[in-house]
Amino acid sequence: MRARLIGALGPLALLAGIGTGLNAQEQASQSPPAWNVTVGVGAFAFPRYAGSDEYRVLPFPILSVSFRDRLYLGPSATGVGFALGAYAIRTARLGFALEVGGQDSRPASRAGALTGLDDRDGVATAGARLSYRIGPLESAVGIVKGFNDGAGIVGTARVSVSHSVGRFMITAGGSAGVADARQMRREFGVTDAEAARRRSLIASGHARLRAADGIAHSPGGGLRHLGVSVSLAYLVSRRWSLIAFGGGERLGGEAAASPLVRRREQFSGGVGLGYRF
């Protein structure tokens, strides 16, 4: 799985846990289990990279493991990457988690518009997330720091609301992401050397590059994207749940000005089937 797919798994972690939340209504009088494990499989449609106008549809695994609602392994609580984390604070309303994780690579061969760029390697990350819930409404802020391959800092903020009707649960939310200049350059930048290679390819008639793609671009830090999302879960049985989600993002001005960006609006969606042990 590439970075874009892994980064988008945050909503899937929520969906994988929805069956557990719905089932809790039926088990209110019982003690919660020490371990919560959800596994499953689904299909996911998403852009080939941030700013791409090309899409891929791939199968993906669903995995979410938690121990006593304190330790977890799965999609990052910050919504960026895959992580192993622990809650330093966990109450009915307030949560504060620390985690370590990673994001996958972005090879230049992934899409024609990336031709002439250096490959982006996998990144080791550390992050933190603070959340607060009042009834069905939850707000959260998170920060992730990358430690290699030119990665920088990404900050996220999200507000969501959930509502259950019978066996259905729907969650809708809005989000925003900001990044420092280092991270923006890694995702959307084009160095002078990369621009020179691309100009040579353009001059030789490369079919996947446009005339304007041969310029260098060094974006500054700031707004990375604004987004909205909606997810739906249906509890088929005590352990099985069907899940679906969709969302869209609009890249910020610094990102959208990159010659790599073919489409400023980004959309993704998926369906899956989860099993809770």
Short mmCIF file of C-alpha atoms in Angstrom, two decimals:
data_model
loop_
_atom_site.label_atom_id
_atom_site.label_comp_id
_atom_site.label_asym_id
_atom_site.label_seq_id
_atom_site.Cartn_x
_atom_site.Cartn_y
_atom_site.Cartn_z
CA MET A 1 0.00 0.00 0.00
CA ARG A 2 1.29 3.44 -0.84
CA ALA A 3 1.32 6.52 1.36
CA ARG A 4 -1.91 7.93 0.01
CA LEU A 5 -3.79 4.74 0.79
CA ILE A 6 -2.32 4.38 4.24
CA GLY A 7 -3.02 8.01 4.99
CA ALA A 8 -6.63 7.57 4.07
CA LEU A 9 -7.20 4.68 6.42
CA GLY A 10 -8.17 6.96 9.31
CA PRO A 11 -11.88 6.82 8.40
CA LEU A 12 -11.59 3.04 8.05
CA ALA A 13 -10.41 2.74 11.63
CA LEU A 14 -13.54 4.59 12.71
CA LEU A 15 -15.72 2.37 10.57
CA ALA A 16 -14.06 -0.81 11.81
CA GLY A 17 -14.91 0.24 15.35
CA ILE A 18 -18.51 1.21 14.68
CA GLY A 19 -19.72 -2.39 14.93
CA THR A 20 -18.17 -2.58 18.38
CA GLY A 21 -19.90 0.62 19.42
CA LEU A 22 -23.28 -0.58 18.17
CA ASN A 23 -22.85 -3.97 19.80
CA ALA A 24 -22.09 -2.24 23.08
CA GLN A 25 -25.73 -1.15 23.16
CA GLU A 26 -26.67 -4.82 23.45
CA GLN A 27 -24.00 -5.55 26.07
CA ALA A 28 -24.40 -2.57 28.36
CA SER A 29 -24.70 -4.79 31.40
CA GLN A 30 -21.54 -6.75 30.64
CA SER A 31 -17.93 -5.91 31.37
CA PRO A 32 -16.07 -4.76 28.24
CA PRO A 33 -13.46 -7.23 26.94
CA ALA A 34 -9.78 -6.48 27.50
CA TRP A 35 -9.01 -6.96 23.79
CA ASN A 36 -10.95 -5.55 20.84
CA VAL A 37 -9.83 -6.89 17.48
CA THR A 38 -11.51 -6.11 14.16
CA VAL A 39 -10.30 -7.51 10.85
CA GLY A 40 -11.79 -7.34 7.41
CA VAL A 41 -11.33 -6.58 3.75
CA GLY A 42 -12.67 -3.97 1.37
CA ALA A 43 -12.14 -2.05 -1.84
CA PHE A 44 -10.92 1.54 -1.95
CA ALA A 45 -10.88 4.14 -4.75
CA PHE A 46 -8.43 7.03 -4.28
CA PRO A 47 -6.13 9.41 -6.22
CA ARG A 48 -2.73 8.05 -7.23
CA TYR A 49 -1.13 10.88 -5.19
CA ALA A 50 -2.23 14.16 -3.62
CA GLY A 51 -3.19 16.35 -6.57
CA SER A 52 -3.58 13.58 -9.13
CA ASP A 53 -6.46 13.37 -11.59
CA GLU A 54 -5.88 9.61 -11.96
CA TYR A 55 -7.50 7.09 -9.64
CA ARG A 56 -6.83 3.56 -8.49
CA VAL A 57 -9.20 0.97 -7.07
CA LEU A 58 -7.44 -1.52 -4.80
CA PRO A 59 -8.33 -4.15 -2.22
CA PHE A 60 -7.22 -3.27 1.29
CA PRO A 61 -7.12 -4.96 4.70
CA ILE A 62 -9.03 -3.61 7.67
CA LEU A 63 -7.18 -4.03 10.95
CA SER A 64 -7.86 -2.45 14.32
CA VAL A 65 -6.50 -3.85 17.60
CA SER A 66 -6.90 -2.27 21.05
CA PHE A 67 -6.18 -3.38 24.62
CA ARG A 68 -8.31 -2.04 27.47
CA ASP A 69 -9.03 1.05 25.35
CA ARG A 70 -5.49 2.22 26.12
CA LEU A 71 -3.13 0.62 23.61
CA TYR A 72 -3.95 0.38 19.90
CA LEU A 73 -2.50 -0.82 16.62
CA GLY A 74 -3.99 0.25 13.32
CA PRO A 75 -4.69 3.41 11.36
CA SER A 76 -3.26 6.46 13.10
CA ALA A 77 -5.53 8.33 15.49
CA THR A 78 -4.29 11.51 13.80
CA GLY A 79 -5.56 10.30 10.43
CA VAL A 80 -2.06 10.21 8.90
CA GLY A 81 -0.48 6.79 8.36
CA PHE A 82 -0.45 3.54 10.35
CA ALA A 83 0.60 3.53 13.99
CA LEU A 84 1.13 1.87 17.36
CA GLY A 85 -0.13 4.14 20.11
CA ALA A 86 -1.22 4.57 23.70
CA TYR A 87 -3.70 6.85 25.44
CA ALA A 88 -2.10 8.82 28.26
CA ILE A 89 -5.58 10.17 29.07
CA ARG A 90 -8.81 8.34 28.27
CA THR A 91 -12.12 9.38 29.81
CA ALA A 92 -15.69 9.48 28.54
CA ARG A 93 -15.03 12.96 27.11
CA LEU A 94 -11.29 13.60 26.91
CA GLY A 95 -8.60 11.62 25.14
CA PHE A 96 -4.88 12.22 24.61
CA ALA A 97 -2.85 9.70 22.62
CA LEU A 98 0.82 9.37 21.69
CA GLU A 99 1.97 7.10 18.86
CA VAL A 100 4.75 5.99 16.54
CA GLY A 101 4.10 4.87 13.00
CA GLY A 102 4.97 5.23 9.39
CA GLN A 103 3.92 6.29 5.92
CA ASP A 104 4.79 4.43 2.76
CA SER A 105 6.70 5.60 -0.30
CA ARG A 106 5.64 7.57 -3.41
CA PRO A 107 7.60 6.32 -6.42
CA ALA A 108 7.80 8.55 -9.47
CA SER A 109 6.43 5.65 -11.54
CA ARG A 110 3.07 5.94 -9.79
CA ALA A 111 1.70 8.48 -12.28
CA GLY A 112 2.77 10.19 -15.50
CA ALA A 113 2.67 13.63 -13.89
CA LEU A 114 5.43 12.54 -11.47
CA THR A 115 7.85 11.71 -14.29
CA GLY A 116 11.33 13.12 -13.69
CA LEU A 117 10.93 13.43 -9.92
CA ASP A 118 12.98 11.63 -7.31
CA ASP A 119 11.20 8.78 -5.52
CA ARG A 120 9.86 9.55 -2.06
CA ASP A 121 10.86 6.88 0.47
CA GLY A 122 8.92 5.50 3.40
CA VAL A 123 8.84 7.72 6.49
CA ALA A 124 9.02 6.94 10.21
CA THR A 125 6.66 9.17 12.21
CA ALA A 126 5.65 10.14 15.73
CA GLY A 127 2.42 11.88 16.59
CA ALA A 128 -0.07 13.04 19.20
CA ARG A 129 -3.84 13.57 19.22
CA LEU A 130 -6.13 15.43 21.62
CA SER A 131 -9.87 14.82 21.40
CA TYR A 132 -12.98 15.97 23.28
CA ARG A 133 -16.47 14.50 23.00
CA ILE A 134 -19.85 15.88 24.04
CA GLY A 135 -22.60 13.42 23.26
CA PRO A 136 -22.52 12.64 19.52
CA LEU A 137 -20.13 15.52 18.75
CA GLU A 138 -16.36 15.03 18.78
CA SER A 139 -13.57 17.49 18.04
CA ALA A 140 -9.92 16.53 17.71
CA VAL A 141 -6.54 18.02 16.82
CA GLY A 142 -3.45 16.03 15.93
CA ILE A 143 0.16 16.53 14.90
CA VAL A 144 2.54 14.16 13.10
CA LYS A 145 6.30 14.59 12.65
CA GLY A 146 8.26 12.70 9.97
CA PHE A 147 11.90 11.88 10.69
CA ASN A 148 13.49 11.02 7.33
CA ASP A 149 13.40 11.56 3.57
CA GLY A 150 12.69 15.27 3.90
CA ALA A 151 9.41 14.80 5.76
CA GLY A 152 8.13 17.59 7.97
CA ILE A 153 5.17 18.28 10.23
CA VAL A 154 1.47 17.84 9.46
CA GLY A 155 -1.26 19.17 11.75
CA THR A 156 -4.90 18.11 11.50
CA ALA A 157 -8.18 19.30 13.02
CA ARG A 158 -11.52 17.53 12.72
CA VAL A 159 -15.08 17.93 13.96
CA SER A 160 -17.53 15.05 13.52
CA VAL A 161 -20.99 14.02 14.62
CA SER A 162 -22.35 10.46 14.87
CA HIS A 163 -25.92 9.19 15.01
CA SER A 164 -27.22 5.64 15.32
CA VAL A 165 -30.61 4.34 14.22
CA GLY A 166 -31.23 0.70 14.96
CA ARG A 167 -28.38 -1.24 13.38
CA PHE A 168 -27.13 1.75 11.39
CA MET A 169 -24.59 4.35 12.43
CA ILE A 170 -23.72 7.38 10.32
CA THR A 171 -20.83 9.76 10.97
CA ALA A 172 -20.23 13.03 9.13
CA GLY A 173 -17.39 15.45 9.64
CA GLY A 174 -15.22 18.28 8.39
CA SER A 175 -11.45 18.55 8.62
CA ALA A 176 -8.49 20.77 7.86
CA GLY A 177 -4.79 20.01 7.49
CA VAL A 178 -1.78 22.31 7.71
CA ALA A 179 1.86 21.48 7.00
CA ASP A 180 5.22 23.16 7.40
CA ALA A 181 7.31 24.15 4.37
CA ARG A 182 9.44 21.01 4.60
CA GLN A 183 6.43 18.70 4.32
CA MET A 184 4.83 20.81 1.57
CA ARG A 185 8.04 20.64 -0.48
CA ARG A 186 8.16 16.87 -0.05
CA GLU A 187 4.60 16.40 -1.30
CA PHE A 188 4.21 19.21 -3.83
CA GLY A 189 7.68 20.62 -4.49
CA VAL A 190 9.85 20.32 -7.60
CA THR A 191 13.58 20.98 -7.17
CA ASP A 192 15.73 22.74 -9.77
CA ALA A 193 17.34 19.40 -10.70
CA GLU A 194 13.97 17.70 -11.08
CA ALA A 195 12.65 20.61 -13.14
CA ALA A 196 15.68 20.38 -15.47
CA ARG A 197 15.06 16.67 -16.04
CA ARG A 198 11.41 17.33 -16.76
CA ARG A 199 12.24 20.10 -19.25
CA SER A 200 14.49 17.67 -21.12
CA LEU A 201 11.69 15.14 -21.25
CA ILE A 202 9.21 17.78 -22.42
CA ALA A 203 11.62 18.88 -25.17
CA SER A 204 11.89 15.28 -26.34
CA GLY A 205 8.10 15.06 -26.63
CA HIS A 206 7.18 13.14 -23.46
CA ALA A 207 3.47 12.40 -23.75
CA ARG A 208 2.62 12.59 -20.03
CA LEU A 209 4.13 15.99 -19.26
CA ARG A 210 2.73 19.41 -20.14
CA ALA A 211 4.73 22.45 -21.20
CA ALA A 212 4.22 24.08 -17.78
CA ASP A 213 5.50 21.02 -15.91
CA GLY A 214 9.15 21.97 -16.36
CA ILE A 215 9.18 24.68 -13.69
CA ALA A 216 10.60 24.39 -10.18
CA HIS A 217 8.24 24.89 -7.26
CA SER A 218 9.09 25.44 -3.59
CA PRO A 219 5.85 25.89 -1.63
CA GLY A 220 5.76 27.47 1.79
CA GLY A 221 4.02 26.14 4.86
CA GLY A 222 0.33 26.71 5.46
CA LEU A 223 -3.04 25.18 4.66
CA ARG A 224 -2.64 21.79 3.03
CA HIS A 225 -6.31 20.92 2.56
CA LEU A 226 -9.91 21.27 3.69
CA GLY A 227 -12.09 18.19 3.69
CA VAL A 228 -15.48 16.64 4.36
CA SER A 229 -16.39 12.99 4.86
CA VAL A 230 -19.32 10.71 5.63
CA SER A 231 -19.31 7.09 6.76
CA LEU A 232 -22.01 4.49 7.26
CA ALA A 233 -21.91 1.20 9.15
CA TYR A 234 -24.52 -1.51 9.34
CA LEU A 235 -24.32 -4.15 12.08
CA VAL A 236 -25.22 -7.34 10.22
CA SER A 237 -24.84 -9.52 13.31
CA ARG A 238 -23.19 -9.49 16.71
CA ARG A 239 -19.74 -9.62 15.08
CA TRP A 240 -20.13 -8.77 11.38
CA SER A 241 -20.55 -5.22 10.03
CA LEU A 242 -20.77 -3.68 6.58
CA ILE A 243 -19.02 -0.33 6.16
CA ALA A 244 -18.89 2.38 3.52
CA PHE A 245 -17.42 5.85 3.38
CA GLY A 246 -16.72 8.70 1.02
CA GLY A 247 -15.01 12.04 1.23
CA GLY A 248 -13.51 14.97 -0.59
CA GLU A 249 -10.62 17.37 -0.08
CA ARG A 250 -9.71 20.71 -1.61
CA LEU A 251 -6.00 21.47 -1.62
CA GLY A 252 -4.77 24.78 -0.25
CA GLY A 253 -3.30 27.49 -2.47
CA GLU A 254 0.39 26.66 -1.94
CA ALA A 255 -0.23 23.03 -2.81
CA ALA A 256 -2.57 23.74 -5.71
CA ALA A 257 0.04 26.00 -7.36
CA SER A 258 2.38 23.03 -7.83
CA PRO A 259 2.93 21.76 -11.40
CA LEU A 260 2.31 18.29 -9.97
CA VAL A 261 -1.32 19.08 -9.17
CA ARG A 262 -3.64 18.04 -11.95
CA ARG A 263 -6.82 18.38 -9.90
CA ARG A 264 -7.28 20.53 -6.81
CA GLU A 265 -10.37 18.64 -5.60
CA GLN A 266 -9.62 15.11 -4.41
CA PHE A 267 -12.19 12.38 -3.81
CA SER A 268 -12.02 8.92 -2.28
CA GLY A 269 -14.40 6.23 -1.14
CA GLY A 270 -14.66 2.61 -0.20
CA VAL A 271 -16.73 -0.30 1.03
CA GLY A 272 -15.78 -3.19 3.26
CA LEU A 273 -16.78 -6.03 5.52
CA GLY A 274 -15.45 -6.27 9.09
CA TYR A 275 -15.43 -9.02 11.71
CA ARG A 276 -15.00 -8.27 15.43
CA PHE A 277 -13.46 -11.02 17.55
#
